[in-house]
Coordinates of N, CA and C and ligand atoms in Angstrom, one line a residue:
M239 N 0.8 -1.2 0.0 CA 0.0 0.0 0.0 C 0.9 1.3 0.0
K240 N 1.8 1.3 1.0 CA 2.6 2.5 1.1 C 3.6 2.6 0.0
G241 N 3.9 1.5 -0.6 CA 4.8 1.5 -1.8 C 4.2 2.2 -3.0
K242 N 2.9 2.5 -2.9 CA 2.3 3.3 -4.0 C 2.4 4.8 -3.8
I243 N 3.0 5.2 -2.6 CA 3.1 6.6 -2.3 C 4.5 7.1 -2.6
R244 N 4.5 8.2 -3.2 CA 5.8 8.8 -3.6 C 5.8 10.3 -3.1
I245 N 6.9 10.8 -2.6 CA 7.0 12.2 -2.1 C 8.1 12.8 -2.9
I246 N 7.9 13.9 -3.6 CA 8.9 14.5 -4.4 C 8.8 16.0 -4.2
Q247 N 9.9 16.7 -4.6 CA 9.9 18.2 -4.6 C 9.8 18.6 -6.0
G248 N 9.0 19.6 -6.3 CA 8.9 20.1 -7.7 C 7.7 20.9 -8.0
D249 N 7.5 21.0 -9.3 CA 6.4 21.8 -9.8 C 5.3 20.9 -10.4
I250 N 4.1 20.9 -9.8 CA 3.1 19.9 -10.1 C 2.7 20.0 -11.6
T251 N 2.8 21.2 -12.2 CA 2.4 21.4 -13.6 C 3.3 20.6 -14.6
K252 N 4.4 20.2 -14.1 CA 5.4 19.5 -15.0 C 5.2 18.0 -15.0
L253 N 4.3 17.5 -14.1 CA 4.3 16.0 -13.9 C 3.6 15.2 -15.0
Q254 N 4.2 14.1 -15.3 CA 3.6 13.2 -16.3 C 2.8 12.2 -15.5
V255 N 1.6 12.6 -15.1 CA 0.7 11.6 -14.4 C -0.6 11.7 -15.0
D256 N -1.5 10.8 -14.7 CA -2.8 10.9 -15.3 C -3.6 12.1 -14.8
A257 N -3.6 12.4 -13.5 CA -4.4 13.4 -13.0 C -3.5 14.2 -12.0
I258 N -3.6 15.6 -12.1 CA -3.0 16.4 -11.0 C -4.2 17.0 -10.3
V259 N -4.0 17.2 -9.0 CA -5.0 17.9 -8.2 C -4.7 19.4 -8.0
N260 N -5.7 20.2 -8.2 CA -5.5 21.6 -8.0 C -6.1 22.1 -6.7
A261 N -5.4 22.9 -5.9 CA -5.9 23.5 -4.7 C -6.6 24.8 -5.2
A262 N -7.9 24.7 -5.5 CA -8.6 25.7 -6.1 C -9.4 26.5 -5.1
N263 N -10.1 27.5 -5.5 CA -11.0 28.2 -4.6 C -12.5 27.9 -5.0
N264 N -13.4 28.4 -4.2 CA -14.8 28.0 -4.5 C -15.3 28.4 -5.9
S265 N -14.8 29.4 -6.5 CA -15.3 29.9 -7.8 C -14.8 29.0 -8.9
L266 N -13.7 28.3 -8.7 CA -13.0 27.6 -9.8 C -12.6 28.5 -11.0
L267 N -12.4 29.7 -10.7 CA -12.0 30.7 -11.8 C -10.5 31.0 -11.8
G268 N -9.8 30.2 -11.1 CA -8.3 30.5 -11.0 C -8.0 31.4 -9.9
G269 N -6.7 31.5 -9.5 CA -6.3 32.3 -8.4 C -4.8 32.4 -8.4
G270 N -4.2 32.5 -7.2 CA -2.8 32.6 -7.1 C -2.2 31.2 -6.8
G271 N -1.0 31.1 -6.4 CA -0.3 29.9 -5.9 C -0.4 28.8 -7.0
V272 N -0.6 27.6 -6.5 CA -0.6 26.4 -7.4 C -1.8 26.5 -8.5
D273 N -2.9 27.1 -8.1 CA -4.0 27.3 -9.0 C -3.6 28.2 -10.2
G274 N -3.0 29.3 -9.9 CA -2.5 30.1 -11.0 C -1.5 29.4 -11.9
A275 N -0.6 28.7 -11.3 CA 0.4 28.0 -12.1 C -0.3 26.9 -13.0
I276 N -1.3 26.2 -12.5 CA -2.0 25.2 -13.3 C -2.7 25.9 -14.4
H277 N -3.4 26.9 -14.1 CA -4.2 27.6 -15.2 C -3.2 28.2 -16.3
R278 N -2.1 28.7 -15.9 CA -1.1 29.2 -16.8 C -0.6 28.1 -17.7
A279 N -0.2 27.0 -17.1 CA 0.4 25.9 -17.9 C -0.7 25.2 -18.7
A280 N -1.9 25.1 -18.3 CA -2.9 24.4 -19.1 C -3.4 25.3 -20.2
G281 N -3.4 26.6 -20.1 CA -3.9 27.5 -21.1 C -5.3 27.9 -20.9
P282 N -5.9 28.8 -21.7 CA -7.2 29.4 -21.4 C -8.4 28.5 -21.6
E283 N -8.2 27.3 -22.2 CA -9.3 26.4 -22.4 C -9.7 25.8 -21.0
L284 N -8.7 25.8 -20.1 CA -9.1 25.3 -18.8 C -10.1 26.2 -18.1
L285 N -9.9 27.5 -18.2 CA -10.8 28.4 -17.5 C -12.2 28.3 -18.2
N286 N -12.2 28.1 -19.5 CA -13.5 27.9 -20.2 C -14.3 26.7 -19.6
E287 N -13.6 25.7 -19.3 CA -14.3 24.5 -18.8 C -14.7 24.7 -17.3
T288 N -13.8 25.3 -16.5 CA -14.1 25.4 -15.1 C -15.2 26.5 -14.9
R289 N -15.3 27.4 -15.8 CA -16.4 28.4 -15.7 C -17.7 27.7 -15.9
K290 N -17.8 26.7 -16.8 CA -19.0 26.0 -17.0 C -19.3 25.1 -15.8
I291 N -18.3 24.6 -15.1 CA -18.6 23.7 -14.0 C -19.4 24.6 -12.9
G292 N -19.0 25.8 -12.8 CA -19.8 26.7 -12.0 C -19.5 26.7 -10.5
G293 N -18.3 26.4 -10.1 CA -18.0 26.5 -8.7 C -17.9 25.1 -8.0
C294 N -17.4 25.1 -6.8 CA -17.2 23.8 -6.0 C -17.2 24.1 -4.5
P295 N -18.1 23.4 -3.8 CA -18.1 23.7 -2.3 C -16.7 23.2 -1.7
T296 N -16.4 23.8 -0.6 CA -15.2 23.4 0.2 C -15.3 21.9 0.5
G297 N -14.2 21.1 0.3 CA -14.1 19.7 0.6 C -14.5 18.8 -0.5
E298 N -15.2 19.4 -1.6 CA -15.6 18.6 -2.7 C -14.5 18.7 -3.8
A299 N -14.8 17.9 -4.9 CA -13.8 17.9 -6.1 C -14.6 17.9 -7.4
R300 N -14.0 18.5 -8.4 CA -14.6 18.5 -9.7 C -13.5 18.2 -10.7
A301 N -13.7 17.4 -11.7 CA -12.7 17.1 -12.7 C -12.9 17.9 -14.0
S302 N -11.7 18.2 -14.6 CA -11.7 18.8 -15.9 C -10.6 18.2 -16.7
K303 N -10.5 18.5 -18.0 CA -9.4 18.0 -18.8 C -8.1 18.8 -18.4
G304 N -7.0 18.3 -18.9 CA -5.7 19.0 -18.6 C -5.2 19.9 -19.6
Y305 N -5.8 19.9 -20.8 CA -5.4 20.7 -21.9 C -3.9 20.7 -22.2
K306 N -3.2 21.8 -22.1 CA -1.7 21.8 -22.4 C -0.8 21.1 -21.4
L307 N -1.4 20.7 -20.3 CA -0.6 20.1 -19.2 C -0.2 18.7 -19.7
P308 N 0.9 18.1 -19.2 CA 1.2 16.7 -19.4 C 0.1 15.8 -18.8
A309 N -0.5 16.3 -17.8 CA -1.5 15.4 -17.1 C -2.8 15.5 -18.0
R310 N -3.5 14.3 -18.0 CA -4.7 14.3 -18.8 C -5.9 15.0 -18.1
W311 N -5.9 14.9 -16.8 CA -7.0 15.4 -16.0 C -6.5 16.4 -14.9
V312 N -7.3 17.4 -14.6 CA -7.1 18.2 -13.4 C -8.3 18.0 -12.5
I313 N -8.0 17.6 -11.3 CA -9.1 17.5 -10.3 C -9.0 18.7 -9.4
H314 N -10.1 19.5 -9.5 CA -10.1 20.8 -8.7 C -10.8 20.5 -7.4
T315 N -10.1 20.8 -6.3 CA -10.7 20.6 -5.0 C -10.5 21.9 -4.2
V316 N -11.4 22.2 -3.3 CA -11.3 23.4 -2.5 C -11.0 23.1 -1.1
G317 N -9.8 23.4 -0.6 CA -9.4 23.2 0.8 C -10.0 24.2 1.7
P318 N -10.1 23.9 3.0 CA -10.6 24.8 3.9 C -9.6 25.9 4.2
I319 N -10.1 27.1 4.5 CA -9.2 28.2 5.1 C -9.0 27.9 6.6
W320 N -7.8 27.9 7.0 CA -7.5 27.6 8.4 C -8.0 28.8 9.3
R321 N -8.9 28.4 10.2 CA -9.4 29.5 11.1 C -9.2 29.1 12.6
G322 N -8.1 28.4 12.8 CA -7.7 28.0 14.2 C -8.1 26.5 14.5
G323 N -8.8 25.8 13.7 CA -9.0 24.4 13.9 C -10.4 24.1 14.4
G324 N -11.2 25.1 14.8 CA -12.5 24.8 15.3 C -13.6 24.9 14.3
Q325 N -13.3 25.0 13.1 CA -14.4 25.2 12.0 C -14.4 24.0 11.1
D326 N -14.1 22.8 11.7 CA -14.2 21.6 10.9 C -13.1 21.5 9.8
E327 N -12.0 22.3 10.0 CA -11.0 22.3 8.9 C -10.4 20.9 8.6
E328 N -10.1 20.2 9.7 CA -9.4 18.9 9.5 C -10.3 17.9 8.7
R329 N -11.6 17.9 9.0 CA -12.5 17.0 8.3 C -12.6 17.4 6.8
L330 N -12.7 18.7 6.6 CA -12.8 19.2 5.3 C -11.6 18.9 4.4
L331 N -10.4 19.0 5.1 CA -9.2 18.7 4.3 C -9.2 17.2 4.0
A332 N -9.5 16.4 4.9 CA -9.6 14.9 4.6 C -10.6 14.7 3.5
D333 N -11.7 15.4 3.5 CA -12.7 15.2 2.4 C -12.1 15.5 1.0
C334 N -11.3 16.6 1.0 CA -10.6 17.0 -0.2 C -9.8 15.8 -0.8
Y335 N -9.0 15.2 0.0 CA -8.2 14.1 -0.5 C -9.0 12.9 -0.9
R336 N -10.0 12.5 -0.1 CA -10.8 11.4 -0.5 C -11.6 11.7 -1.8
N337 N -12.3 12.8 -1.8 CA -13.1 13.2 -3.0 C -12.3 13.4 -4.2
S338 N -11.1 13.9 -4.1 CA -10.2 14.0 -5.3 C -9.8 12.7 -5.8
L339 N -9.4 11.7 -4.9 CA -9.0 10.4 -5.3 C -10.2 9.7 -6.0
T340 N -11.4 9.9 -5.4 CA -12.6 9.2 -6.0 C -12.8 9.8 -7.4
A341 N -12.7 11.1 -7.6 CA -12.9 11.7 -8.9 C -11.9 11.3 -9.9
A342 N -10.6 11.1 -9.5 CA -9.6 10.6 -10.4 C -9.8 9.2 -10.8
V343 N -10.3 8.3 -9.9 CA -10.6 7.0 -10.2 C -11.7 6.9 -11.2
E344 N -12.7 7.7 -11.0 CA -13.9 7.8 -11.9 C -13.5 8.1 -13.3
R345 N -12.4 8.9 -13.5 CA -12.0 9.2 -14.8 C -11.0 8.2 -15.4
G346 N -10.7 7.2 -14.6 CA -9.8 6.1 -15.1 C -8.4 6.4 -14.8
A347 N -8.0 7.4 -13.9 CA -6.6 7.6 -13.6 C -6.0 6.5 -12.8
K348 N -4.8 6.2 -13.1 CA -4.0 5.2 -12.4 C -2.9 5.9 -11.5
T349 N -2.5 7.1 -12.0 CA -1.5 7.9 -11.2 C -2.0 9.3 -11.0
V350 N -1.9 9.7 -9.7 CA -2.4 11.0 -9.3 C -1.4 11.8 -8.5
A351 N -1.3 13.1 -8.7 CA -0.4 13.9 -7.9 C -1.2 15.0 -7.2
F352 N -0.8 15.2 -5.9 CA -1.4 16.3 -5.1 C -0.4 17.3 -4.7
P353 N -0.8 18.6 -4.7 CA 0.0 19.6 -3.9 C -0.4 19.6 -2.5
A354 N 0.2 20.4 -1.6 CA -0.1 20.4 -0.2 C -1.3 21.4 0.0
I355 N -2.5 20.8 -0.2 CA -3.7 21.6 -0.3 C -3.9 22.4 1.0
S356 N -4.3 23.6 0.9 CA -4.6 24.6 2.0 C -3.4 25.1 2.8
T357 N -2.2 24.6 2.4 CA -1.0 25.0 3.3 C -0.3 26.3 2.8
G358 N -0.9 26.9 1.7 CA -0.3 28.2 1.2 C -1.1 29.3 1.8
V359 N -1.7 30.1 1.0 CA -2.5 31.2 1.4 C -3.6 30.8 2.4
Y360 N -4.1 29.6 2.4 CA -5.2 29.2 3.3 C -4.7 28.9 4.7
G361 N -3.4 28.8 4.9 CA -2.8 28.8 6.2 C -2.9 27.6 7.1
F362 N -3.2 26.4 6.5 CA -3.3 25.2 7.3 C -2.0 24.8 7.8
P363 N -1.8 24.4 9.0 CA -0.4 24.0 9.5 C 0.1 22.8 8.7
L364 N 1.3 23.0 8.2 CA 1.9 22.0 7.3 C 1.9 20.6 7.8
K365 N 2.4 20.4 9.0 CA 2.6 19.0 9.5 C 1.2 18.4 9.7
R366 N 0.3 19.1 10.2 CA -1.1 18.5 10.4 C -1.7 18.2 9.0
A367 N -1.5 19.1 8.1 CA -2.0 18.8 6.7 C -1.3 17.6 6.1
A368 N 0.0 17.4 6.3 CA 0.7 16.3 5.7 C 0.1 15.0 6.3
E369 N -0.1 15.0 7.6 CA -0.7 13.8 8.3 C -2.0 13.4 7.7
I370 N -2.9 14.4 7.5 CA -4.2 14.2 7.0 C -4.1 13.7 5.6
A371 N -3.2 14.3 4.8 CA -3.1 13.9 3.4 C -2.7 12.4 3.3
M372 N -1.7 12.0 4.1 CA -1.2 10.7 3.9 C -2.1 9.6 4.6
K373 N -2.7 10.0 5.7 CA -3.6 9.0 6.3 C -4.8 8.7 5.4
E374 N -5.4 9.8 4.9 CA -6.5 9.7 4.0 C -6.2 8.9 2.8
T375 N -5.0 9.2 2.2 CA -4.6 8.5 1.0 C -4.4 7.0 1.2
I376 N -3.7 6.7 2.3 CA -3.4 5.3 2.7 C -4.7 4.6 2.9
G377 N -5.6 5.2 3.6 CA -7.0 4.6 3.8 C -7.7 4.3 2.5
F378 N -7.6 5.3 1.6 CA -8.2 5.1 0.3 C -7.6 4.0 -0.5
L379 N -6.3 3.9 -0.5 CA -5.6 2.9 -1.3 C -5.9 1.5 -0.7
E380 N -6.2 1.4 0.5 CA -6.5 0.1 1.1 C -7.8 -0.5 0.6
N381 N -8.7 0.4 0.1 CA -10.0 0.0 -0.4 C -10.1 0.1 -1.9
E382 N -9.1 0.5 -2.6 CA -9.3 0.8 -4.0 C -8.0 0.3 -4.7
D383 N -8.1 -0.7 -5.5 CA -7.0 -1.3 -6.2 C -6.5 -0.6 -7.5
S384 N -7.4 0.3 -8.0 CA -7.1 0.7 -9.4 C -6.0 1.8 -9.5
L385 N -5.6 2.4 -8.4 CA -4.6 3.4 -8.4 C -3.2 2.7 -8.3
N386 N -2.3 3.1 -9.1 CA -0.9 2.5 -9.0 C 0.0 3.4 -8.2
Q387 N -0.2 4.7 -8.3 CA 0.7 5.6 -7.6 C 0.1 7.0 -7.2
V388 N 0.3 7.4 -6.0 CA -0.1 8.7 -5.6 C 1.2 9.5 -5.2
T389 N 1.4 10.6 -5.8 CA 2.6 11.5 -5.6 C 2.2 12.7 -4.8
F390 N 2.9 13.0 -3.7 CA 2.8 14.2 -3.0 C 3.9 15.2 -3.5
V391 N 3.5 16.3 -4.1 CA 4.4 17.2 -4.6 C 4.7 18.3 -3.7
C392 N 5.9 18.4 -3.2 CA 6.3 19.4 -2.2 C 6.9 20.6 -2.9
F393 N 6.5 21.8 -2.6 CA 7.0 23.0 -3.2 C 8.0 23.6 -2.2
G394 N 9.2 23.3 -2.2 CA 10.2 23.8 -1.3 C 10.7 22.8 -0.3
D395 N 11.8 23.1 0.3 CA 12.5 22.2 1.2 C 11.7 21.9 2.5
E396 N 11.1 22.9 3.0 CA 10.4 22.7 4.3 C 9.3 21.7 4.1
A397 N 8.5 21.8 3.1 CA 7.4 20.9 2.8 C 7.9 19.5 2.6
L398 N 9.0 19.4 1.8 CA 9.6 18.1 1.6 C 10.0 17.4 2.9
R399 N 10.7 18.1 3.7 CA 11.2 17.6 5.0 C 10.0 17.2 5.9
T400 N 9.0 18.0 5.9 CA 7.8 17.7 6.7 C 7.1 16.4 6.2
Y401 N 6.9 16.4 4.9 CA 6.2 15.2 4.4 C 7.0 13.9 4.6
E402 N 8.3 14.0 4.5 CA 9.1 12.8 4.7 C 9.1 12.3 6.1
E403 N 9.1 13.3 7.0 CA 9.1 13.0 8.5 C 7.7 12.3 8.8
V404 N 6.7 12.9 8.3 CA 5.3 12.4 8.6 C 5.2 11.0 8.0
F405 N 5.7 10.8 6.8 CA 5.6 9.5 6.2 C 6.4 8.4 6.9
S406 N 7.6 8.8 7.4 CA 8.4 7.8 8.1 C 7.8 7.4 9.4
G407 N 7.1 8.4 10.0 CA 6.4 8.2 11.3 C 5.2 7.2 11.0
L408 N 4.6 7.3 9.9 CA 3.5 6.4 9.6 C 3.9 5.0 9.2
I409 N 5.1 4.8 8.6 CA 5.5 3.5 8.3 C 6.3 2.8 9.4
S410 N 6.9 3.5 10.3 CA 7.5 2.9 11.5 C 7.1 3.6 12.8
P411 N 5.9 3.3 13.2 CA 5.3 4.0 14.3 C 6.0 3.8 15.7
Ligands
ADP1424 P1 -4.2 27.1 -0.8 O1 -5.0 28.4 -1.1 O2 -5.0 25.8 -0.8 O3 -3.4 27.3 0.5 P2 -1.8 27.7 -2.4 O4 -1.7 27.6 -3.9 O5 -1.6 29.0 -1.8 O6 -3.2 27.0 -2.0 O7 -0.8 26.7 -1.7 C1 -0.9 25.3 -1.7 C2 0.4 24.6 -1.7 O8 0.9 24.5 -3.1 C3 1.5 25.4 -1.0 O9 2.2 24.4 -0.2 C4 2.4 25.9 -2.1 O10 3.7 26.0 -1.7 C5 2.2 24.9 -3.2 N1 2.5 25.2 -4.6 C6 2.5 26.5 -5.1 N2 2.8 26.4 -6.4 C7 3.1 25.0 -6.7 C8 3.4 24.3 -7.9 N3 3.7 24.9 -9.0 N4 3.6 22.9 -7.7 C9 3.3 22.3 -6.5 N5 3.0 23.0 -5.4 C10 2.8 24.3 -5.5

């Protein structure tokens, strides 16, 4: 199970995987951070499609094509804004991972890559976010055989260190 998980540092828009996940906002009309990078790399057709989708509630996920990206699909999910932890942020972040993986499987994806959802502008504490990302993904992989690989893409050294620490804690408790 855990052999299907990979942690790398890099730019998610460059990855040759079936589906990349976008940390979008409720409008799905693009934004800053990884969302802006994905829209720039995919080209304007992506915005045409996400405009038609018409938004996405926090914790849910919507699929679009990848257009000029190497990835065939983009799964847009909306992470929670961190407001101190008392507003259901942890459950909503877990929902993002589960619903994104479900949407990817529905499109026939075998390989999926995630950014660290909510840990940028939305302010979710990185270590807690990494724990939720990995626990939710491991739980999903235990019940779903069709995925071959899930990649966590870390943007910067700190994220990479944190993800690797959390992952080694999970494999050797
Ligand atoms: P959010 O609003 O969900 O917090 P952000 O885009 O601000 O979304 O940040 C989410 C994470 O994506 C952050 O950890 C940020 O460093 C990372 N990130 C930004 N650009 C990229 C990229 N091109 N590839 C992968 N991760 C990225």
